[in-house]
Short mmCIF file of C-alpha atoms and ligand atoms in Angstrom, two decimals:
data_model
loop_
_atom_site.label_atom_id
_atom_site.label_comp_id
_atom_site.label_asym_id
_atom_site.label_seq_id
_atom_site.Cartn_x
_atom_site.Cartn_y
_atom_site.Cartn_z
CA VAL S 1 90.24 115.75 112.67
CA PHE S 2 91.83 118.88 113.80
CA VAL S 3 95.93 119.33 112.24
CA ASP S 4 97.99 121.74 114.73
CA GLY S 5 94.08 122.73 116.02
CA VAL S 6 92.95 123.67 112.64
CA PRO S 7 89.78 121.18 111.54
CA MET S 8 90.96 120.00 108.53
CA ARG S 9 89.93 117.62 105.37
CA THR S 10 91.17 115.69 102.65
CA VAL S 11 89.51 117.72 100.18
CA TRP S 12 87.61 121.04 100.12
CA PHE S 13 85.86 123.67 97.81
CA ALA S 14 88.24 126.69 97.90
CA PRO S 15 86.91 129.59 99.89
CA HIS S 16 85.28 133.03 98.00
CA GLY S 17 83.05 131.11 95.31
CA GLU S 18 86.15 130.20 93.25
CA ASP S 19 85.91 127.49 90.53
CA VAL S 20 88.75 125.82 92.48
CA VAL S 21 89.32 122.00 94.53
CA GLU S 22 91.91 121.88 97.48
CA VAL S 23 93.09 119.01 98.37
CA ILE S 24 95.68 117.90 101.14
CA ASP S 25 98.82 116.92 98.52
CA GLN S 26 99.66 113.01 99.90
CA THR S 27 102.88 112.61 98.16
CA ARG S 28 104.43 115.45 100.01
CA LEU S 29 103.65 113.88 103.57
CA PRO S 30 104.77 112.90 106.23
CA HIS S 31 107.90 115.37 105.19
CA GLU S 32 105.25 118.24 104.66
CA LEU S 33 101.70 119.20 105.03
CA ALA S 34 100.78 121.07 101.42
CA VAL S 35 97.71 122.08 99.54
CA VAL S 36 97.35 121.79 96.13
CA ARG S 37 94.91 123.28 94.48
CA TRP S 38 92.57 121.93 91.30
CA SER S 39 91.53 123.81 89.18
CA THR S 40 90.41 121.66 86.12
CA LEU S 41 89.58 118.29 85.28
CA GLU S 42 92.98 117.71 83.84
CA ASP S 43 94.45 118.28 87.18
CA ALA S 44 92.03 116.35 89.36
CA ALA S 45 92.57 113.42 86.96
CA ARG S 46 96.37 113.67 87.24
CA GLY S 47 95.96 114.06 90.83
CA ILE S 48 93.93 110.58 91.35
CA GLU S 49 96.41 108.92 88.78
CA THR S 50 99.90 110.76 91.09
CA MET S 51 97.96 109.74 94.32
CA GLN S 52 98.30 113.25 95.46
CA VAL S 53 94.68 111.69 96.53
CA ARG S 54 94.49 108.65 97.30
CA GLY S 55 92.71 105.26 99.76
CA ALA S 56 89.04 104.44 97.90
CA PRO S 57 86.77 106.58 99.59
CA LEU S 58 88.37 109.97 99.09
CA ILE S 59 89.28 108.63 94.85
CA GLY S 60 85.70 108.52 94.62
CA VAL S 61 84.82 111.42 96.36
CA SER S 62 87.67 113.33 94.83
CA ALA S 63 86.24 112.24 90.77
CA ALA S 64 82.83 113.76 92.03
CA HIS S 65 84.69 116.83 92.72
CA GLY S 66 86.41 116.57 89.47
CA VAL S 67 83.44 116.78 87.39
CA PHE S 68 82.14 119.86 89.13
CA LEU S 69 85.70 121.68 87.35
CA ALA S 70 84.78 119.99 84.41
CA MET S 71 81.24 120.90 84.38
CA ALA S 72 82.62 124.71 85.28
CA ALA S 73 84.30 124.80 82.14
CA ASP S 74 81.67 123.45 80.13
CA PRO S 75 78.40 121.73 81.03
CA SER S 76 77.51 120.51 78.07
CA ASP S 77 76.22 117.02 77.72
CA GLY S 78 79.54 115.77 75.79
CA ALA S 79 81.62 117.55 78.53
CA LEU S 80 79.99 115.29 80.81
CA THR S 81 80.72 112.26 79.49
CA ASP S 82 84.22 113.05 78.35
CA ALA S 83 84.93 114.13 82.26
CA ILE S 84 83.50 111.10 83.51
CA ALA S 85 85.30 108.94 81.05
CA ARG S 86 88.83 110.67 81.88
CA LEU S 87 87.85 109.85 85.67
CA ARG S 88 87.26 106.60 85.10
CA ARG S 89 90.23 105.51 83.95
CA THR S 90 92.43 107.19 86.36
CA ARG S 91 92.87 103.91 89.09
CA PRO S 92 90.96 100.56 88.31
CA THR S 93 91.28 98.60 91.23
CA ALA S 94 88.94 101.19 94.02
CA VAL S 95 85.50 100.64 92.75
CA ASN S 96 84.42 103.42 95.07
CA LEU S 97 85.81 105.61 92.09
CA GLY S 98 83.13 104.12 89.63
CA TRP S 99 80.56 104.32 92.11
CA ALA S 100 80.76 107.96 92.97
CA LEU S 101 80.91 108.52 88.90
CA ASP S 102 77.76 106.80 88.72
CA VAL S 103 75.81 108.75 91.26
CA VAL S 104 77.42 111.87 90.01
CA GLU S 105 76.13 111.35 86.37
CA ALA S 106 72.77 109.70 87.33
CA GLU S 107 72.22 113.11 88.88
CA LEU S 108 73.41 115.67 86.41
CA ARG S 109 72.83 113.78 83.53
CA PRO S 110 69.05 114.63 83.70
CA LEU S 111 69.44 118.42 84.22
CA ASP S 112 69.33 121.07 81.90
CA PRO S 113 72.89 122.08 81.33
CA VAL S 114 72.63 125.80 83.09
CA HIS S 115 72.10 123.69 86.42
CA ARG S 116 75.15 121.60 86.24
CA LYS S 117 77.78 123.39 87.82
CA GLU S 118 75.97 124.33 90.54
CA ALA S 119 74.57 120.66 91.04
CA ALA S 120 77.81 119.45 90.81
CA ARG S 121 79.17 121.60 93.79
CA VAL S 122 76.12 120.35 95.78
CA LEU S 123 76.02 116.87 94.98
CA ALA S 124 80.46 116.60 95.75
CA GLU S 125 80.02 118.05 98.87
CA ARG S 126 76.89 115.75 99.47
CA LEU S 127 79.18 112.64 98.78
CA ALA S 128 82.32 114.12 101.60
CA ASP S 129 79.41 114.69 103.78
CA GLU S 130 78.34 111.09 103.75
CA ASP S 131 81.36 109.62 103.52
CA VAL S 132 82.34 111.57 106.89
CA GLU S 133 79.39 109.79 108.18
CA ALA S 134 79.89 106.63 107.08
CA CYS S 135 82.99 106.18 108.59
CA ARG S 136 81.81 107.79 111.65
CA ARG S 137 79.71 104.75 111.58
CA ILE S 138 82.14 102.43 110.84
CA GLY S 139 84.09 103.66 113.99
CA GLU S 140 81.01 102.70 115.94
CA ALA S 141 80.11 99.24 114.42
CA GLY S 142 83.76 98.42 114.71
CA LEU S 143 84.70 99.24 118.57
CA PRO S 144 83.01 96.16 120.22
CA LEU S 145 85.44 94.14 117.82
CA LEU S 146 88.13 95.61 118.98
CA LEU S 147 87.41 95.62 122.48
CA ASP S 148 86.93 91.99 122.08
CA ALA S 149 89.85 91.02 121.26
CA ALA S 150 91.46 92.88 124.38
CA ARG S 151 93.92 90.97 126.89
CA SER S 152 92.95 90.52 130.15
CA ASP S 153 94.25 93.76 131.14
CA GLY S 154 92.37 95.85 128.96
CA ARG S 155 95.08 96.43 126.31
CA ILE S 156 94.75 95.69 122.55
CA GLU S 157 97.61 95.61 120.06
CA VAL S 158 96.64 95.76 116.28
CA LEU S 159 98.31 95.57 113.13
CA THR S 160 97.16 97.66 110.21
CA HIS S 161 98.66 98.00 106.71
CA CYS S 162 98.63 100.59 103.78
CA ASN S 163 96.91 103.60 105.11
CA ALA S 164 93.06 103.31 105.79
CA GLY S 165 92.72 106.64 108.04
CA TRP S 166 91.17 110.00 107.67
CA LEU S 167 93.72 110.24 104.55
CA ALA S 168 92.29 107.29 103.28
CA THR S 169 88.66 109.10 103.21
CA VAL S 170 87.23 112.48 104.13
CA ASP S 171 87.71 112.45 107.46
CA TRP S 172 88.05 109.78 110.27
CA GLY S 173 88.83 106.59 108.08
CA THR S 174 87.88 103.43 107.82
CA ALA S 175 90.67 100.82 109.51
CA LEU S 176 91.70 103.51 111.48
CA ALA S 177 88.27 104.93 112.68
CA PRO S 178 87.58 102.24 115.48
CA ILE S 179 90.86 102.68 116.24
CA TYR S 180 90.15 106.61 117.05
CA ARG S 181 86.83 105.48 119.16
CA ALA S 182 88.57 103.29 121.24
CA HIS S 183 91.72 105.74 121.91
CA ASP S 184 88.92 108.58 122.66
CA ASP S 185 87.23 106.39 125.20
CA GLY S 186 90.31 105.56 127.16
CA VAL S 187 91.11 102.28 125.64
CA PRO S 188 94.66 101.50 125.76
CA VAL S 189 95.58 100.45 122.24
CA ARG S 190 98.17 100.41 120.54
CA VAL S 191 98.98 100.32 116.49
CA ALA S 192 102.11 98.38 114.62
CA VAL S 193 101.86 100.29 111.29
CA SER S 194 103.54 98.08 108.51
CA GLU S 195 105.77 100.24 106.60
CA THR S 196 103.25 99.51 102.76
CA ARG S 197 106.40 99.40 99.79
CA PRO S 198 106.19 100.01 97.70
CA ARG S 199 104.81 104.04 98.79
CA ASN S 200 105.00 103.43 101.94
CA GLN S 201 101.63 104.68 103.18
CA GLY S 202 102.22 103.22 106.68
CA ALA S 203 104.01 106.43 106.94
CA LEU S 204 100.88 108.48 106.18
CA THR S 205 99.06 105.62 108.88
CA ALA S 206 102.17 106.50 111.42
CA TRP S 207 101.73 110.56 110.88
CA GLU S 208 97.65 110.37 111.12
CA LEU S 209 98.43 108.29 115.28
CA ALA S 210 100.74 110.78 115.82
CA GLY S 211 98.62 113.37 115.42
CA HIS S 212 96.07 111.94 117.22
CA GLY S 213 97.90 110.71 119.97
CA VAL S 214 97.74 107.30 119.22
CA PRO S 215 100.58 105.06 120.32
CA HIS S 216 101.90 103.28 117.53
CA ARG S 217 104.93 101.79 115.80
CA LEU S 218 106.09 101.36 112.42
CA VAL S 219 107.14 97.75 111.25
CA ALA S 220 108.66 96.75 108.22
CA ASP S 221 106.08 94.70 106.01
CA ASN S 222 108.14 91.83 106.56
CA ALA S 223 108.05 91.99 110.38
CA ALA S 224 104.26 91.02 110.67
CA GLY S 225 104.21 87.33 110.09
CA HIS S 226 106.84 87.52 113.90
CA LEU S 227 104.61 89.61 115.58
CA LEU S 228 101.87 87.53 114.99
CA ALA S 229 103.51 84.34 115.88
CA ALA S 230 105.15 86.18 119.13
CA GLY S 231 101.32 86.60 120.06
CA GLU S 232 102.24 90.68 120.09
CA ILE S 233 99.37 91.35 118.03
CA ASP S 234 95.18 90.72 119.09
CA VAL S 235 93.73 91.66 116.02
CA VAL S 236 94.90 93.02 112.59
CA ILE S 237 92.43 95.49 110.41
CA THR S 238 92.56 97.02 107.39
CA GLY S 239 90.49 99.21 104.64
CA ALA S 240 89.51 97.68 101.59
CA ASP S 241 89.55 98.80 97.79
CA ARG S 242 87.03 96.45 96.27
CA ILE S 243 84.72 93.76 97.82
CA ALA S 244 83.38 90.79 96.05
CA ALA S 245 79.97 89.91 96.42
CA ASN S 246 81.28 86.35 97.85
CA GLY S 247 83.52 88.45 100.48
CA ASP S 248 86.77 88.40 98.84
CA VAL S 249 88.70 91.53 99.30
CA ALA S 250 91.00 93.45 97.62
CA ASN S 251 93.28 95.69 99.01
CA LYS S 252 96.63 97.10 99.21
CA VAL S 253 99.22 94.54 97.97
CA GLY S 254 100.85 92.64 101.12
CA THR S 255 97.12 92.39 102.86
CA TYR S 256 97.32 88.87 101.89
CA LEU S 257 100.12 87.72 103.05
CA LYS S 258 99.05 89.37 106.60
CA ALA S 259 95.72 87.43 106.51
CA LEU S 260 97.59 84.34 105.95
CA ALA S 261 99.62 84.79 108.66
CA ALA S 262 96.73 85.59 111.28
CA ARG S 263 94.52 82.88 110.61
CA ALA S 264 97.95 80.81 111.22
CA HIS S 265 97.83 82.35 114.53
CA GLY S 266 94.27 82.33 115.33
CA VAL S 267 94.32 86.34 115.25
CA PRO S 268 90.66 87.86 113.90
CA PHE S 269 92.05 89.33 110.32
CA VAL S 270 88.82 91.91 110.02
CA VAL S 271 88.07 94.65 107.17
CA ALA S 272 86.66 97.94 107.68
CA ALA S 273 84.99 99.78 104.49
CA PRO S 274 81.62 101.71 103.50
CA CYS S 275 79.01 99.79 101.60
CA SER S 276 79.94 102.10 98.49
CA THR S 277 83.30 99.53 98.32
CA ILE S 278 81.08 96.56 97.80
CA ASP S 279 80.74 95.35 94.20
CA LEU S 280 77.87 93.06 93.97
CA ALA S 281 78.59 92.81 90.00
CA CYS S 282 81.75 91.35 90.87
CA PRO S 283 81.31 87.71 91.95
CA ASP S 284 84.34 86.74 93.63
CA GLY S 285 88.62 88.21 94.07
CA ALA S 286 89.20 86.96 90.36
CA ALA S 287 87.27 89.74 88.69
CA ILE S 288 88.58 92.23 90.39
CA PRO S 289 91.10 94.19 88.46
CA ILE S 290 94.41 94.48 89.78
CA GLU S 291 96.23 97.77 89.11
CA GLU S 292 99.84 97.76 87.81
CA ARG S 293 101.93 100.59 88.65
CA SER S 294 104.66 102.12 87.15
CA GLY S 295 108.56 100.17 88.27
CA ASP S 296 109.87 103.61 89.12
CA GLU S 297 107.43 102.95 92.64
CA VAL S 298 109.56 99.98 93.07
CA ARG S 299 113.35 101.27 92.56
CA LEU S 300 113.03 104.11 93.93
CA VAL S 301 112.29 105.12 97.71
CA ALA S 302 111.44 108.77 98.84
CA GLY S 303 112.29 110.64 101.38
CA THR S 304 113.73 113.68 103.26
CA THR S 305 117.19 114.47 102.30
CA TRP S 306 119.84 115.96 104.78
CA ARG S 307 119.33 119.43 103.43
CA GLY S 308 115.64 119.36 104.10
CA GLY S 309 113.92 118.84 101.04
CA VAL S 310 111.89 115.79 99.62
CA ASP S 311 114.06 113.29 97.41
CA ALA S 312 114.05 110.11 95.79
CA VAL S 313 116.75 107.74 95.75
CA ARG S 314 117.29 104.80 93.36
CA ILE S 315 117.85 101.61 95.50
CA VAL S 316 118.53 99.23 92.15
CA ARG S 317 119.80 99.34 88.85
CA GLY S 318 117.72 101.96 86.74
CA ASP S 319 116.83 99.08 84.38
CA THR S 320 116.11 96.42 86.63
CA PRO S 321 112.94 94.45 85.47
CA VAL S 322 109.66 95.03 88.11
CA ALA S 323 106.80 93.82 88.78
CA ASN S 324 104.33 96.60 90.80
CA PRO S 325 101.04 94.95 91.75
CA ALA S 326 99.27 97.81 93.94
CA PHE S 327 96.85 95.40 95.14
CA ASP S 328 96.02 91.58 96.21
CA VAL S 329 92.83 89.84 96.98
CA THR S 330 92.58 88.18 100.53
CA PRO S 331 90.31 85.68 99.85
CA ALA S 332 86.71 85.57 102.29
CA ALA S 333 87.95 82.49 104.22
CA LEU S 334 90.28 84.54 105.66
CA VAL S 335 88.24 87.42 106.79
CA THR S 336 86.93 87.21 110.05
CA ALA S 337 84.38 90.05 109.82
CA VAL S 338 83.77 93.10 107.27
CA ILE S 339 82.62 96.12 109.56
CA THR S 340 80.57 98.72 107.15
CA GLU S 341 78.96 101.84 108.33
CA ARG S 342 75.28 99.79 107.93
CA GLY S 343 76.97 97.22 110.89
CA VAL S 344 79.20 94.17 110.93
CA VAL S 345 78.61 91.39 108.93
CA PRO S 346 80.52 87.89 107.68
CA ALA S 347 82.48 87.87 104.98
CA THR S 348 79.99 85.52 102.53
CA THR S 349 77.46 85.60 100.16
CA GLU S 350 74.96 85.64 102.56
CA GLY S 351 76.94 88.71 104.75
CA ILE S 352 77.24 90.77 102.17
CA ALA S 353 74.10 90.93 100.42
CA SER S 354 71.92 91.54 103.81
CA LEU S 355 73.62 94.59 103.84
CA PHE S 356 71.64 95.89 100.84
CA ASP S 357 68.36 94.22 101.83
CA ARG S 358 68.26 97.14 105.19
O1 LIG Z 1 96.93 102.76 96.50
P1 LIG Z 1 96.29 103.63 97.88
O2 LIG Z 1 97.12 104.61 98.72
O3 LIG Z 1 94.99 104.61 97.14
O4 LIG Z 1 95.76 102.25 98.21
C1 LIG Z 1 94.62 102.43 99.29
C2 LIG Z 1 94.39 101.51 100.10
O5 LIG Z 1 94.78 100.12 99.57
C3 LIG Z 1 93.59 101.38 101.06
O6 LIG Z 1 94.16 100.39 102.29
C4 LIG Z 1 91.83 101.07 100.62
O7 LIG Z 1 92.12 102.10 99.64
C5 LIG Z 1 91.28 101.68 102.24
S1 LIG Z 1 91.27 103.22 102.49
C6 LIG Z 1 89.80 103.39 103.70
#
């Protein structure tokens, strides 16, 4: 994408051969566009845990960059083992993390340690480029599904949840990729962006869509049922953090409620994700680990203060007990189709398996 006319990705190596990784600090968005520099493995691991970077594909690619930082400091076998173990522990639900670390381990382990740092850099860049290409293809493959949902006058009203745009990947995004494609082709598409409490990733989606000139409106999470019942939504499209072998989909908490409401009102519910989000080792959604995050994410709300800085305010007593599951599972039966870079398949065991014998 271009931000203020400048081409931008979410993660990149600092220029001039420095052993530094730079990422957009998503904890500051949409209030300010800040770049944070990671110099160590621990910077990368903490950056993933605290959600400076987030979104399943971006977590995987960022972890690969983290391994580069570890190899720059110490390319030994032991350091490689420790780096991969540290990064694997950062976030449990998005399988792209484990997928990327498996690729990195398989490529770096057999190498002589003197070559590991350079190989890790090349590999992280390759994974980033492949992610961009996968998202571009998802946009292409998903476009016909969006067009199928169009009204007689050609307009399309889409509902999305969380942020599955370029900020959640390296560029383009997953769920937002077909929307960007449609918009760029002149299709009149408008997006209802659900807020996505507690971390308000909907604010990231609204920021992205505004930057690209895509018409949208931010809606409270609780408004989705009403909008669907009122016939205001033609198609629901979300990303995914892990898709099980039977087509069950783990995504940001609140996705399941939207899928239920979409089914009740006969509206297609579509999931867009690269094949690196599919976990054939997970037979169904019950096997997907669901991340439980800090209760303070629910007790506090962050925003811009009247002084202009970013701050958080507490909306309940500080000792209020909280449950904060960060993801939920939408059963395959509620998913109309899965859009991947290899094509569109039904959310069934056969449909998912067919992606891997092409
Ligand atoms: O907790 P997050 O912000 O990392 O969760 C992100 C999501 O749930 C996205 O919808 C998902 O990763 C798909 S992103 C292309």
